[in-house]
Every structure is written in structure tokens, then in C-alpha cells.
């Protein structure tokens, strides 16, 4: 495993009490693999990403667990070593390219800076690499685009530029947090193809985070579903998409509008809203919204167990013998 | 059956002046370039297009939130653009609007109940003492418990806020609702809830809707007809089933292929639009899609295709669509 996360817990202390956006989460990402992390807003998925980079904002704190990247526990590294890992070994792409690109620097310089810092490239060499990357990511006239400022590019081009910044250090792992959410449908599918392309071209592992199960299914090798700080289901993408087994995953799947359903067809989905992390119900935190919940589910929180072709945390799903 | 359209738009155009350049030169951006459409009572027309296609400008011009540069907008056969002052306000209460972002469209300093009551007060629709009762009805209609009326927007989730925005839009009992990307800012699970709510309202209230979105899969659920926009013009318009099953315009085909599928058998390479956008605005002598069209021919650069009927109710503006079908 390139990345192994074990029993990770991240806690926030707020006025309302303690919140656990990440609550005993364990998973691994193999080299060159794309792992999709799916959940609604407030499920804790972005906090998993920030925890991996040890960038949890105050007053949050990682209180338990290990994050092993290439055999080293990231949490035990010195500040300087962490900086080397962030952007060098692990690249990061965010939802809003307009907010994460520096508006007053040329695109090419922002990409070249990463190459100079993390790969020790010379000025000219780093610039050539930046232009090459932009061309590789499908921007026409990459030399011209490298000299452009972010505001001169469209949303889709900016997202490609942001991806170029993220991979300029040739990281082994790319974390992409909602990389398509702010984009048009056509541009979304282009960014998905781009992620598949860079995975093949650079042999990079990707942790792809999104609320959109359809998008994740389009790109990921394995899919991990999170709810209220815990993993509820994790398995190969074909298993999850053919037959989701956790009621939450089933609900997410039913909420996806498929083309060709015809007009006036209501969507399935999940009633209610994500529970307040400061006020989680007893037992399985999904039970209040779950159509299959019974007494067991209200009494105790189900552990993540092997159910044959995947891991699932649900008393209603029969475990493997 | 009422055959008079509730909304009729002809040749609607909107130009925005572009930044002042060297020596005070100004340009114009044609955001809307001669759009025609009809919307009948109880009908939902989906307007689909990417950012910059003019779909939002169209919605805003229809509501006169911005003034169109030219063209006609008729509401139930009467000229809406000619109205001024009090007449305009009186007519406008028959129109409801829901915006994309429920975080910025609700006043953070007003309680939910006041937000929904505001149009009732502004238009004097319900006598004062009955307002709170009507607000409770409206909240219940959109699936929010009436005791939430004393809460503030920040105490609610994105989906709940969008429900409040819908309740406010329905307060004046409008005949026409303009919904501009009403589910795009929401999680997929919440998007399904809001879409189902709008479907219920469509059925129960026979509400006519202009449903604007970049996502064809969402629009297909609710629209009776779909118009696809590109750079300020409608390039294809058809009954929903016809457009989804047999898209004639290459641009519509590309939009359809952009919808991700969870079916493993369908994880595939898709039809791509090319990247060459060309200068913004509407080119005078060429098809607006020519720069990005995968099947572009010489004629596309010399002649603007007109919107023509290829099948009953199915209109397309493409020189090559005819060749494909004929």
C-alpha cells in the first residue's frame, strides 16, 4: 500500500460539544490506484483529505490513528519533511480553481514553481515542464496559456491548470476534492477523462472525493462511502455500482438522475438530512433515515465487516462466513 | 385546453457592453441573439446549456430583472416589456423565481417566516392577520415544518434553504416559475429531493416553469420540452423524449454523452467537443458551434443555420442534421 490510514480520528471541540468528522477510519490506497471517496456534505470526507496532509484547521485535531505514506507515518514527520510531502509526494486539487490559483501570477510560473521546489528543476527547465504539462492536459497553445493569468482562462481550463500545478511535483498520490463540482456537465466529463489519463500516464494513485457517486463510478477502481465520520461501505467499483448493499449507498445510487428515464419520473433518494455531528443519534448514525432500520440499528453502531465481495457496516447485510 | 401560450418570446436579444479599451473603444457581447420560445400553461420548458450559453440571461430578461436589448416578451398575450412602474409590479407578482444558490438568495438577517411573508406583504395578497397562516401553508407545501418559521437561514441545510426559496417564489401563487439552476449547488441526494418537490408542484399546481440547467439528466426528469442553447441561440428544441432518444444537433449529442453513467457496461469513451472556442459573441456568418463541432464542414463557416423543423415539434439549427436524417 502506498497510503495506509489506520483508525484515524479527528476531533473538533465546539460550543455544542465534541464533533468527530473522522471517527475511526481505516483504508489503504495502492500505488497507481484510484480510490473514490463518496458522501454527502458533512460526511467528513474532506476532513479525511486534510487529515492525510496534517492540515486539519484549528480547533480540529487528529486525536488517534496512523497515516502511513510509503512506510512513514506522516504525523511523526518534522515540519520541513511535511512540507516536502505536501505538493511533492502528495498533490492536491480543490473544488474551486479560481480560489486556489494565485490571481496575480502567470499560470506557467505557478506550475514551474512546484517543479523548482519539489524536483529541483532549473528555471528554464521548470518552465518547459509547465508548458509541456499544459499541453499534455489538453490545453491548446500551451505556451500562450502558460503566460496567461487565471482570469484569462475559462473554468475548465483553470481546473486543468490547477491539476497541472498539483502534478508538477510528480506526486505519487493525487488528492482531488470535488474537482468537478463547480463545473458544467461537459467540462466535468473532460476532467474525469483527464484524471484517468494522468493516472495512466504518470502512474499516480488518486484519492477522488465527491458527493457525486455517478462521477466517482466513472473514474474510480474502488469506492469508499462515508457517512457521519465513518466508512459504511468499501469495495470494487463494479461491485458497488452493480449492487450497492449499504442502505445509504443504495439511496445515493437511487438519487442519480439517469438519462432516458423519461419525464415526470420522481427520483429515489434519501429522506431527511445529514445529522448534526454534534448530536449524532445512538446506534447506527444512519438509522433515522434508513428504510431498513430496526431495533439492533438503534441500539449499537455496526462495525465495518467483510460481507464477501466488500466491507460493509450494516446489521441488515449478511456478513461473510 | 388553452392554446394561448402563457409566455411567448420573439427575437429576444441582449447585448452587454464589454470593457472600455484603449482610447475609450467599447465592444459588445451578444449574450442573447434572437431567441424565440413559447411556454404553455402547466408546461415545463427545460433550457439547457453550458456557462456562457445565455440561459441565465434569458431567464432574467423574461423576468425583466435585466432589460432585453430588443425583441418581444408577451405574458398571456399582453406585452410585458411595455409595462412600467406599478403595472409592472402588479404583473410581476404572477412570476416566481428560484435562483441557484440558496446561500446568497435568502437574507441572512431575516427569519424564514418573514422571508416567505415578504412577497405576501409587498403585493398585499393576504390580509395582515392571515399572513402567518398562509406562511405555514407554504412551508408545509415545500416540506418544511411550520415551526421552522422562526429560524434563520444559517440554521438550515442547503436543501432546506432551497425549499424556503421555493416557498417564497410560490407565495404570490404565480402562473410561471423561472428556476435558474435550482439544484446545481446541492448534493446529489438533496438534488433528488428538490427535484421531486418541483415535480409534485408541477403536477399539483399545474405550474408552468422555465427550468434552466446545465445538466440534461436533471432537466429530463421534469421538462416536457427541452431547448438547448449555445452562445445566445437555441440550437435544438424538441419534446423531451425525442431530444434524449434522437438528438439531432452534434452539440446536443455531446451534452448527452457528458452525463456520467453508473452502469459498468457504459463506462466508455465519449463524444468530445473540440476546444476551439473562437472569439466570444455570435459570429455573423457561421454556425455558432462551428469552432467546437466534431463534424464541422465548410458550409458551417459560411452560412448560419436556421432553426428548422425536422420532425413534429423537433427543431434543429444545423446544416448537417438534415443529411444525417435524410
mmCIF file of C-alpha atoms in Angstrom, chain B:
data_model
loop_
_atom_site.group_PDB
_atom_site.id
_atom_site.type_symbol
_atom_site.label_atom_id
_atom_site.label_comp_id
_atom_site.label_asym_id
_atom_site.label_seq_id
_atom_site.Cartn_x
_atom_site.Cartn_y
_atom_site.Cartn_z
ATOM 1 C CA UNK B 1 -57.409 23.193 -23.325
ATOM 2 C CA UNK B 2 -55.932 26.618 -23.513
ATOM 3 C CA UNK B 3 -53.846 27.116 -26.626
ATOM 4 C CA UNK B 4 -52.643 30.572 -25.854
ATOM 5 C CA UNK B 5 -49.093 30.424 -24.544
ATOM 6 C CA UNK B 6 -48.575 31.855 -21.097
ATOM 7 C CA UNK B 7 -45.193 33.112 -22.198
ATOM 8 C CA UNK B 8 -44.227 33.996 -25.708
ATOM 9 C CA UNK B 9 -40.757 35.274 -26.574
ATOM 10 C CA UNK B 10 -39.773 36.539 -30.027
ATOM 11 C CA UNK B 11 -36.364 37.640 -31.248
ATOM 12 C CA UNK B 12 -35.132 38.306 -27.742
ATOM 13 C CA UNK B 13 -31.615 39.750 -27.712
ATOM 14 C CA UNK B 14 -29.364 41.177 -25.069
ATOM 15 C CA UNK B 15 -26.063 42.948 -25.642
ATOM 16 C CA UNK B 16 -23.687 43.740 -22.853
ATOM 17 C CA UNK B 17 -21.095 46.442 -23.399
ATOM 18 C CA UNK B 18 -17.627 45.000 -22.900
ATOM 19 C CA UNK B 19 -14.830 46.803 -21.088
ATOM 20 C CA UNK B 20 -13.570 50.127 -22.269
ATOM 21 C CA UNK B 21 -10.381 49.504 -24.194
ATOM 22 C CA UNK B 22 -7.650 51.791 -25.458
ATOM 23 C CA UNK B 23 -8.876 55.287 -26.395
ATOM 24 C CA UNK B 24 -12.315 54.541 -24.993
ATOM 25 C CA UNK B 25 -13.216 51.900 -27.522
ATOM 26 C CA UNK B 26 -16.062 49.700 -26.390
ATOM 27 C CA UNK B 27 -17.315 46.415 -27.682
ATOM 28 C CA UNK B 28 -20.478 44.423 -27.319
ATOM 29 C CA UNK B 29 -21.079 40.918 -26.133
ATOM 30 C CA UNK B 30 -24.170 39.333 -27.598
ATOM 31 C CA UNK B 31 -25.377 37.225 -24.668
ATOM 32 C CA UNK B 32 -28.726 36.529 -26.266
ATOM 33 C CA UNK B 33 -29.075 36.540 -30.041
ATOM 34 C CA UNK B 34 -32.677 36.399 -31.182
ATOM 35 C CA UNK B 35 -34.356 33.711 -29.095
ATOM 36 C CA UNK B 36 -37.926 32.563 -29.829
ATOM 37 C CA UNK B 37 -39.878 30.372 -27.456
ATOM 38 C CA UNK B 38 -43.408 29.593 -26.293
ATOM 39 C CA UNK B 39 -44.458 28.195 -22.962
ATOM 40 C CA UNK B 40 -47.980 26.885 -22.432
ATOM 41 C CA UNK B 41 -49.883 26.754 -19.134
ATOM 42 C CA UNK B 42 -48.763 23.846 -16.980
ATOM 43 C CA UNK B 43 -45.820 23.118 -19.244
ATOM 44 C CA UNK B 44 -42.196 22.842 -18.151
ATOM 45 C CA UNK B 45 -39.627 24.016 -20.673
ATOM 46 C CA UNK B 46 -36.069 22.979 -19.904
ATOM 47 C CA UNK B 47 -33.337 25.362 -21.025
ATOM 48 C CA UNK B 48 -30.021 23.528 -21.242
ATOM 49 C CA UNK B 49 -26.597 24.905 -21.987
ATOM 50 C CA UNK B 50 -23.120 25.465 -20.610
ATOM 51 C CA UNK B 51 -21.911 28.531 -18.739
ATOM 52 C CA UNK B 52 -21.976 31.436 -21.125
ATOM 53 C CA UNK B 53 -24.707 29.968 -23.322
ATOM 54 C CA UNK B 54 -27.077 32.780 -22.372
ATOM 55 C CA UNK B 55 -29.547 30.627 -20.457
ATOM 56 C CA UNK B 56 -29.408 32.740 -17.308
ATOM 57 C CA UNK B 57 -29.631 35.956 -19.323
ATOM 58 C CA UNK B 58 -32.729 34.526 -21.000
ATOM 59 C CA UNK B 59 -34.382 33.837 -17.631
ATOM 60 C CA UNK B 60 -33.521 37.274 -16.328
ATOM 61 C CA UNK B 61 -34.761 39.046 -19.450
ATOM 62 C CA UNK B 62 -38.068 37.177 -19.263
ATOM 63 C CA UNK B 63 -38.471 38.400 -15.670
ATOM 64 C CA UNK B 64 -37.127 41.834 -16.613
ATOM 65 C CA UNK B 65 -34.534 41.586 -13.886
ATOM 66 C CA UNK B 66 -32.397 42.907 -16.692
ATOM 67 C CA UNK B 67 -33.860 44.709 -19.685
ATOM 68 C CA UNK B 68 -33.506 42.991 -23.048
ATOM 69 C CA UNK B 69 -31.874 44.999 -25.853
ATOM 70 C CA UNK B 70 -34.504 44.009 -28.389
ATOM 71 C CA UNK B 71 -37.272 41.529 -29.010
ATOM 72 C CA UNK B 72 -40.693 40.830 -27.541
ATOM 73 C CA UNK B 73 -41.890 39.166 -24.359
ATOM 74 C CA UNK B 74 -45.614 38.512 -24.060
ATOM 75 C CA UNK B 75 -47.281 37.195 -20.935
ATOM 76 C CA UNK B 76 -50.709 35.735 -21.683
ATOM 77 C CA UNK B 77 -50.837 37.681 -24.902
ATOM 78 C CA UNK B 78 -50.022 41.084 -23.440
ATOM 79 C CA UNK B 79 -46.800 42.967 -23.967
ATOM 80 C CA UNK B 80 -44.716 42.585 -20.822
ATOM 81 C CA UNK B 81 -41.853 44.823 -21.960
ATOM 82 C CA UNK B 82 -44.107 47.858 -22.274
ATOM 83 C CA UNK B 83 -45.145 47.811 -18.627
ATOM 84 C CA UNK B 84 -43.731 50.378 -16.248
ATOM 85 C CA UNK B 85 -43.918 51.146 -12.545
ATOM 86 C CA UNK B 86 -46.988 49.897 -10.747
ATOM 87 C CA UNK B 87 -48.343 47.937 -13.720
ATOM 88 C CA UNK B 88 -45.047 46.104 -13.979
ATOM 89 C CA UNK B 89 -45.045 45.229 -10.287
ATOM 90 C CA UNK B 90 -48.622 44.030 -10.452
ATOM 91 C CA UNK B 91 -47.861 41.793 -13.426
ATOM 92 C CA UNK B 92 -44.655 40.555 -11.920
ATOM 93 C CA UNK B 93 -46.360 39.018 -8.947
ATOM 94 C CA UNK B 94 -47.605 36.375 -11.369
ATOM 95 C CA UNK B 95 -43.983 35.343 -11.872
ATOM 96 C CA UNK B 96 -41.890 33.412 -9.381
ATOM 97 C CA UNK B 97 -38.159 32.907 -9.402
ATOM 98 C CA UNK B 98 -35.767 30.450 -7.745
ATOM 99 C CA UNK B 99 -32.028 31.001 -8.018
ATOM 100 C CA UNK B 100 -29.131 28.567 -7.915
ATOM 101 C CA UNK B 101 -27.519 29.478 -4.642
ATOM 102 C CA UNK B 102 -29.802 29.306 -1.593
ATOM 103 C CA UNK B 103 -26.930 30.696 0.481
ATOM 104 C CA UNK B 104 -26.971 34.072 -1.233
ATOM 105 C CA UNK B 105 -30.614 34.330 -2.303
ATOM 106 C CA UNK B 106 -32.011 34.426 1.244
ATOM 107 C CA UNK B 107 -31.432 37.413 3.515
ATOM 108 C CA UNK B 108 -29.321 36.038 6.390
ATOM 109 C CA UNK B 109 -30.812 38.533 8.847
ATOM 110 C CA UNK B 110 -34.438 37.603 8.241
ATOM 111 C CA UNK B 111 -36.276 34.713 9.829
ATOM 112 C CA UNK B 112 -37.620 32.087 7.437
ATOM 113 C CA UNK B 113 -41.202 33.128 8.130
ATOM 114 C CA UNK B 114 -40.506 36.745 7.246
ATOM 115 C CA UNK B 115 -38.685 35.747 4.074
ATOM 116 C CA UNK B 116 -41.724 33.820 2.874
ATOM 117 C CA UNK B 117 -44.149 36.517 4.083
ATOM 118 C CA UNK B 118 -42.361 39.336 2.281
ATOM 119 C CA UNK B 119 -43.955 38.856 -1.149
ATOM 120 C CA UNK B 120 -47.368 38.479 0.543
ATOM 121 C CA UNK B 121 -46.927 41.850 2.231
ATOM 122 C CA UNK B 122 -45.310 43.560 -0.731
ATOM 123 C CA UNK B 123 -48.176 42.660 -3.042
ATOM 124 C CA UNK B 124 -50.842 42.902 -0.345
ATOM 125 C CA UNK B 125 -52.093 39.471 -1.305
ATOM 126 C CA UNK B 126 -53.289 38.292 2.076
ATOM 127 C CA UNK B 127 -54.741 40.478 4.839
ATOM 128 C CA UNK B 128 -52.271 41.013 7.688
ATOM 129 C CA UNK B 129 -53.777 38.702 10.283
ATOM 130 C CA UNK B 130 -53.852 35.776 7.839
ATOM 131 C CA UNK B 131 -50.247 36.084 6.763
ATOM 132 C CA UNK B 132 -48.751 33.721 9.328
ATOM 133 C CA UNK B 133 -51.339 31.076 8.474
ATOM 134 C CA UNK B 134 -50.506 31.381 4.771
ATOM 135 C CA UNK B 135 -46.773 31.186 5.552
ATOM 136 C CA UNK B 136 -47.357 27.938 7.450
ATOM 137 C CA UNK B 137 -49.257 26.537 4.469
ATOM 138 C CA UNK B 138 -46.470 27.489 2.107
ATOM 139 C CA UNK B 139 -43.778 25.975 4.303
ATOM 140 C CA UNK B 140 -45.764 22.773 4.606
ATOM 141 C CA UNK B 141 -46.227 22.692 0.839
ATOM 142 C CA UNK B 142 -42.447 22.593 0.356
ATOM 143 C CA UNK B 143 -41.884 20.056 3.122
ATOM 144 C CA UNK B 144 -40.714 22.308 5.948
ATOM 145 C CA UNK B 145 -42.331 22.089 9.354
ATOM 146 C CA UNK B 146 -44.080 25.388 10.141
ATOM 147 C CA UNK B 147 -42.229 25.816 13.452
ATOM 148 C CA UNK B 148 -39.075 26.460 11.404
ATOM 149 C CA UNK B 149 -40.568 29.887 10.597
ATOM 150 C CA UNK B 150 -38.662 31.457 13.469
ATOM 151 C CA UNK B 151 -35.298 30.113 12.336
ATOM 152 C CA UNK B 152 -32.652 31.954 10.345
ATOM 153 C CA UNK B 153 -31.221 30.707 7.036
ATOM 154 C CA UNK B 154 -27.849 29.808 8.582
ATOM 155 C CA UNK B 155 -29.589 27.301 10.843
ATOM 156 C CA UNK B 156 -30.777 25.313 7.837
ATOM 157 C CA UNK B 157 -29.119 22.970 5.363
ATOM 158 C CA UNK B 158 -28.708 23.839 1.693
ATOM 159 C CA UNK B 159 -31.700 21.704 0.718
ATOM 160 C CA UNK B 160 -33.928 23.271 3.352
ATOM 161 C CA UNK B 161 -32.918 26.752 2.224
ATOM 162 C CA UNK B 162 -33.762 25.906 -1.362
ATOM 163 C CA UNK B 163 -37.185 24.732 -0.125
ATOM 164 C CA UNK B 164 -37.629 28.119 1.565
ATOM 165 C CA UNK B 165 -36.653 29.873 -1.681
ATOM 166 C CA UNK B 166 -39.305 27.806 -3.496
ATOM 167 C CA UNK B 167 -41.927 28.644 -0.849
ATOM 168 C CA UNK B 168 -41.144 32.334 -1.314
ATOM 169 C CA UNK B 169 -41.418 32.010 -5.091
ATOM 170 C CA UNK B 170 -44.831 30.345 -4.718
ATOM 171 C CA UNK B 171 -46.157 32.878 -2.180
ATOM 172 C CA UNK B 172 -47.829 35.018 -4.812
ATOM 173 C CA UNK B 173 -49.384 31.976 -6.479
ATOM 174 C CA UNK B 174 -47.541 32.586 -9.752
ATOM 175 C CA UNK B 175 -48.505 31.123 -13.119
ATOM 176 C CA UNK B 176 -44.917 30.958 -14.259
ATOM 177 C CA UNK B 177 -41.858 29.944 -12.282
ATOM 178 C CA UNK B 178 -38.368 30.664 -13.558
ATOM 179 C CA UNK B 179 -35.968 28.240 -11.876
ATOM 180 C CA UNK B 180 -32.346 29.022 -12.697
ATOM 181 C CA UNK B 181 -30.126 26.035 -11.818
ATOM 182 C CA UNK B 182 -32.275 25.324 -8.739
ATOM 183 C CA UNK B 183 -30.474 22.077 -7.866
ATOM 184 C CA UNK B 184 -26.938 22.640 -9.142
ATOM 185 C CA UNK B 185 -25.452 23.813 -5.842
ATOM 186 C CA UNK B 186 -26.843 20.832 -3.934
ATOM 187 C CA UNK B 187 -25.568 17.345 -3.117
ATOM 188 C CA UNK B 188 -26.929 14.646 -5.423
ATOM 189 C CA UNK B 189 -29.113 13.235 -2.620
ATOM 190 C CA UNK B 190 -30.617 16.658 -1.843
ATOM 191 C CA UNK B 191 -30.882 17.449 -5.535
ATOM 192 C CA UNK B 192 -33.205 14.438 -5.858
ATOM 193 C CA UNK B 193 -35.404 15.707 -3.012
ATOM 194 C CA UNK B 194 -35.746 19.204 -4.500
ATOM 195 C CA UNK B 195 -36.365 17.841 -7.988
ATOM 196 C CA UNK B 196 -39.113 15.592 -6.618
ATOM 197 C CA UNK B 197 -40.643 18.595 -4.839
ATOM 198 C CA UNK B 198 -40.696 20.577 -8.100
ATOM 199 C CA UNK B 199 -42.241 17.562 -9.862
ATOM 200 C CA UNK B 200 -45.011 17.448 -7.245
ATOM 201 C CA UNK B 201 -45.654 21.175 -7.667
ATOM 202 C CA UNK B 202 -45.762 20.757 -11.433
ATOM 203 C CA UNK B 203 -48.404 18.041 -11.075
ATOM 204 C CA UNK B 204 -50.489 19.547 -8.277
ATOM 205 C CA UNK B 205 -50.387 23.222 -9.176
ATOM 206 C CA UNK B 206 -50.084 22.865 -12.957
ATOM 207 C CA UNK B 207 -47.319 25.411 -12.681
ATOM 208 C CA UNK B 208 -45.610 26.478 -15.895
ATOM 209 C CA UNK B 209 -41.864 26.514 -15.481
ATOM 210 C CA UNK B 210 -38.774 27.691 -17.261
ATOM 211 C CA UNK B 211 -36.263 25.220 -15.833
ATOM 212 C CA UNK B 212 -32.702 26.306 -16.543
ATOM 213 C CA UNK B 213 -29.816 23.889 -16.007
ATOM 214 C CA UNK B 214 -26.524 22.663 -17.443
ATOM 215 C CA UNK B 215 -27.415 19.069 -16.579
ATOM 216 C CA UNK B 216 -29.508 17.225 -19.173
ATOM 217 C CA UNK B 217 -30.194 14.280 -16.868
ATOM 218 C CA UNK B 218 -31.797 16.619 -14.327
ATOM 219 C CA UNK B 219 -33.802 18.510 -16.949
ATOM 220 C CA UNK B 220 -35.088 15.291 -18.499
ATOM 221 C CA UNK B 221 -36.881 14.420 -15.246
ATOM 222 C CA UNK B 222 -39.049 17.495 -15.167
ATOM 223 C CA UNK B 223 -39.247 19.100 -18.599
ATOM 224 C CA UNK B 224 -41.945 18.460 -21.193
ATOM 225 C CA UNK B 225 -39.827 20.113 -23.836
ATOM 226 C CA UNK B 226 -36.138 20.987 -23.896
ATOM 227 C CA UNK B 227 -34.372 23.820 -25.682
ATOM 228 C CA UNK B 228 -30.595 23.554 -25.993
ATOM 229 C CA UNK B 229 -28.774 26.873 -26.022
ATOM 230 C CA UNK B 230 -25.330 27.703 -27.301
ATOM 231 C CA UNK B 231 -23.838 31.181 -27.355
ATOM 232 C CA UNK B 232 -27.105 33.002 -27.107
ATOM 233 C CA UNK B 233 -29.102 30.986 -29.604
ATOM 234 C CA UNK B 234 -31.309 27.931 -29.422
ATOM 235 C CA UNK B 235 -29.626 25.208 -31.478
ATOM 236 C CA UNK B 236 -32.191 22.462 -30.894
ATOM 237 C CA UNK B 237 -35.606 22.235 -29.297
ATOM 238 C CA UNK B 238 -37.866 19.216 -29.046
ATOM 239 C CA UNK B 239 -40.217 17.260 -26.803
ATOM 240 C CA UNK B 240 -38.084 15.739 -24.043
ATOM 241 C CA UNK B 241 -38.253 12.094 -25.126
ATOM 242 C CA UNK B 242 -37.467 12.992 -28.731
ATOM 243 C CA UNK B 243 -34.462 15.118 -27.777
ATOM 244 C CA UNK B 244 -32.991 12.476 -25.467
ATOM 245 C CA UNK B 245 -33.600 9.499 -27.774
ATOM 246 C CA UNK B 246 -32.790 11.165 -31.048
ATOM 247 C CA UNK B 247 -30.648 14.261 -30.570
ATOM 248 C CA UNK B 248 -30.014 15.783 -33.988
ATOM 249 C CA UNK B 249 -27.526 18.511 -33.181
ATOM 250 C CA UNK B 250 -23.891 17.442 -32.628
ATOM 251 C CA UNK B 251 -23.755 19.801 -29.659
ATOM 252 C CA UNK B 252 -26.766 18.144 -28.014
ATOM 253 C CA UNK B 253 -25.178 14.765 -28.656
ATOM 254 C CA UNK B 254 -22.023 15.893 -26.869
ATOM 255 C CA UNK B 255 -24.083 17.165 -23.919
ATOM 256 C CA UNK B 256 -25.815 13.786 -23.686
ATOM 257 C CA UNK B 257 -22.532 11.924 -23.704
ATOM 258 C CA UNK B 258 -21.233 14.129 -20.898
ATOM 259 C CA UNK B 259 -23.701 12.605 -18.431
ATOM 260 C CA UNK B 260 -21.812 10.007 -16.387
ATOM 261 C CA UNK B 261 -23.355 6.585 -16.081
ATOM 262 C CA UNK B 262 -23.062 4.208 -13.143
ATOM 263 C CA UNK B 263 -23.680 1.229 -15.417
ATOM 264 C CA UNK B 264 -20.329 -0.582 -15.708
ATOM 265 C CA UNK B 265 -21.173 -1.604 -19.270
ATOM 266 C CA UNK B 266 -21.461 2.045 -20.240
ATOM 267 C CA UNK B 267 -18.136 3.275 -18.836
ATOM 268 C CA UNK B 268 -16.757 4.285 -22.143
ATOM 269 C CA UNK B 269 -15.047 6.852 -24.327
ATOM 270 C CA UNK B 270 -17.336 9.701 -25.141
ATOM 271 C CA UNK B 271 -18.010 12.083 -27.996
ATOM 272 C CA UNK B 272 -15.894 15.145 -27.419
ATOM 273 C CA UNK B 273 -16.361 18.743 -28.311
ATOM 274 C CA UNK B 274 -13.270 20.404 -29.640
ATOM 275 C CA UNK B 275 -11.662 23.153 -27.616
ATOM 276 C CA UNK B 276 -11.526 25.909 -30.207
ATOM 277 C CA UNK B 277 -13.953 28.488 -28.894
ATOM 278 C CA UNK B 278 -13.022 31.290 -31.247
ATOM 279 C CA UNK B 279 -13.834 34.866 -30.313
ATOM 280 C CA UNK B 280 -16.746 35.303 -27.887
ATOM 281 C CA UNK B 281 -20.082 36.519 -29.074
ATOM 282 C CA UNK B 282 -22.087 35.424 -32.026
ATOM 283 C CA UNK B 283 -20.250 35.086 -35.310
ATOM 284 C CA UNK B 284 -22.197 36.741 -38.080
ATOM 285 C CA UNK B 285 -21.581 34.359 -40.955
ATOM 286 C CA UNK B 286 -21.036 30.988 -39.358
ATOM 287 C CA UNK B 287 -22.715 28.415 -37.195
ATOM 288 C CA UNK B 288 -22.096 29.350 -33.548
ATOM 289 C CA UNK B 289 -20.985 25.789 -32.766
ATOM 290 C CA UNK B 290 -18.621 25.548 -35.768
ATOM 291 C CA UNK B 291 -15.456 26.013 -33.709
ATOM 292 C CA UNK B 292 -16.228 23.058 -31.448
ATOM 293 C CA UNK B 293 -18.262 20.796 -33.695
ATOM 294 C CA UNK B 294 -16.764 17.333 -34.300
ATOM 295 C CA UNK B 295 -18.399 17.004 -37.744
ATOM 296 C CA UNK B 296 -17.940 20.577 -38.974
ATOM 297 C CA UNK B 297 -17.980 21.170 -42.768
ATOM 298 C CA UNK B 298 -17.116 24.167 -44.957
ATOM 299 C CA UNK B 299 -20.731 25.317 -45.164
ATOM 300 C CA UNK B 300 -20.785 25.752 -41.370
ATOM 301 C CA UNK B 301 -18.225 28.552 -41.640
ATOM 302 C CA UNK B 302 -20.043 30.461 -44.344
ATOM 303 C CA UNK B 303 -23.713 30.194 -43.521
ATOM 304 C CA UNK B 304 -25.692 30.488 -40.288
ATOM 305 C CA UNK B 305 -28.035 27.501 -39.930
ATOM 306 C CA UNK B 306 -31.640 28.402 -39.134
ATOM 307 C CA UNK B 307 -33.818 26.611 -36.619
ATOM 308 C CA UNK B 308 -35.963 24.323 -38.793
ATOM 309 C CA UNK B 309 -38.474 21.629 -38.009
ATOM 310 C CA UNK B 310 -37.069 18.171 -38.777
ATOM 311 C CA UNK B 311 -39.735 16.088 -37.057
ATOM 312 C CA UNK B 312 -43.012 17.088 -35.376
ATOM 313 C CA UNK B 313 -42.066 19.631 -32.724
ATOM 314 C CA UNK B 314 -38.373 18.839 -33.166
ATOM 315 C CA UNK B 315 -36.460 21.845 -34.413
ATOM 316 C CA UNK B 316 -32.736 21.973 -35.039
ATOM 317 C CA UNK B 317 -30.292 24.574 -36.333
ATOM 318 C CA UNK B 318 -27.652 22.507 -38.115
ATOM 319 C CA UNK B 319 -26.687 22.182 -41.776
ATOM 320 C CA UNK B 320 -25.655 18.573 -41.260
ATOM 321 C CA UNK B 321 -28.522 17.280 -39.129
ATOM 322 C CA UNK B 322 -30.608 17.096 -42.281
ATOM 323 C CA UNK B 323 -28.037 14.996 -44.064
ATOM 324 C CA UNK B 324 -27.954 12.576 -41.150
ATOM 325 C CA UNK B 325 -31.688 12.040 -41.141
ATOM 326 C CA UNK B 326 -32.341 12.350 -44.869
#
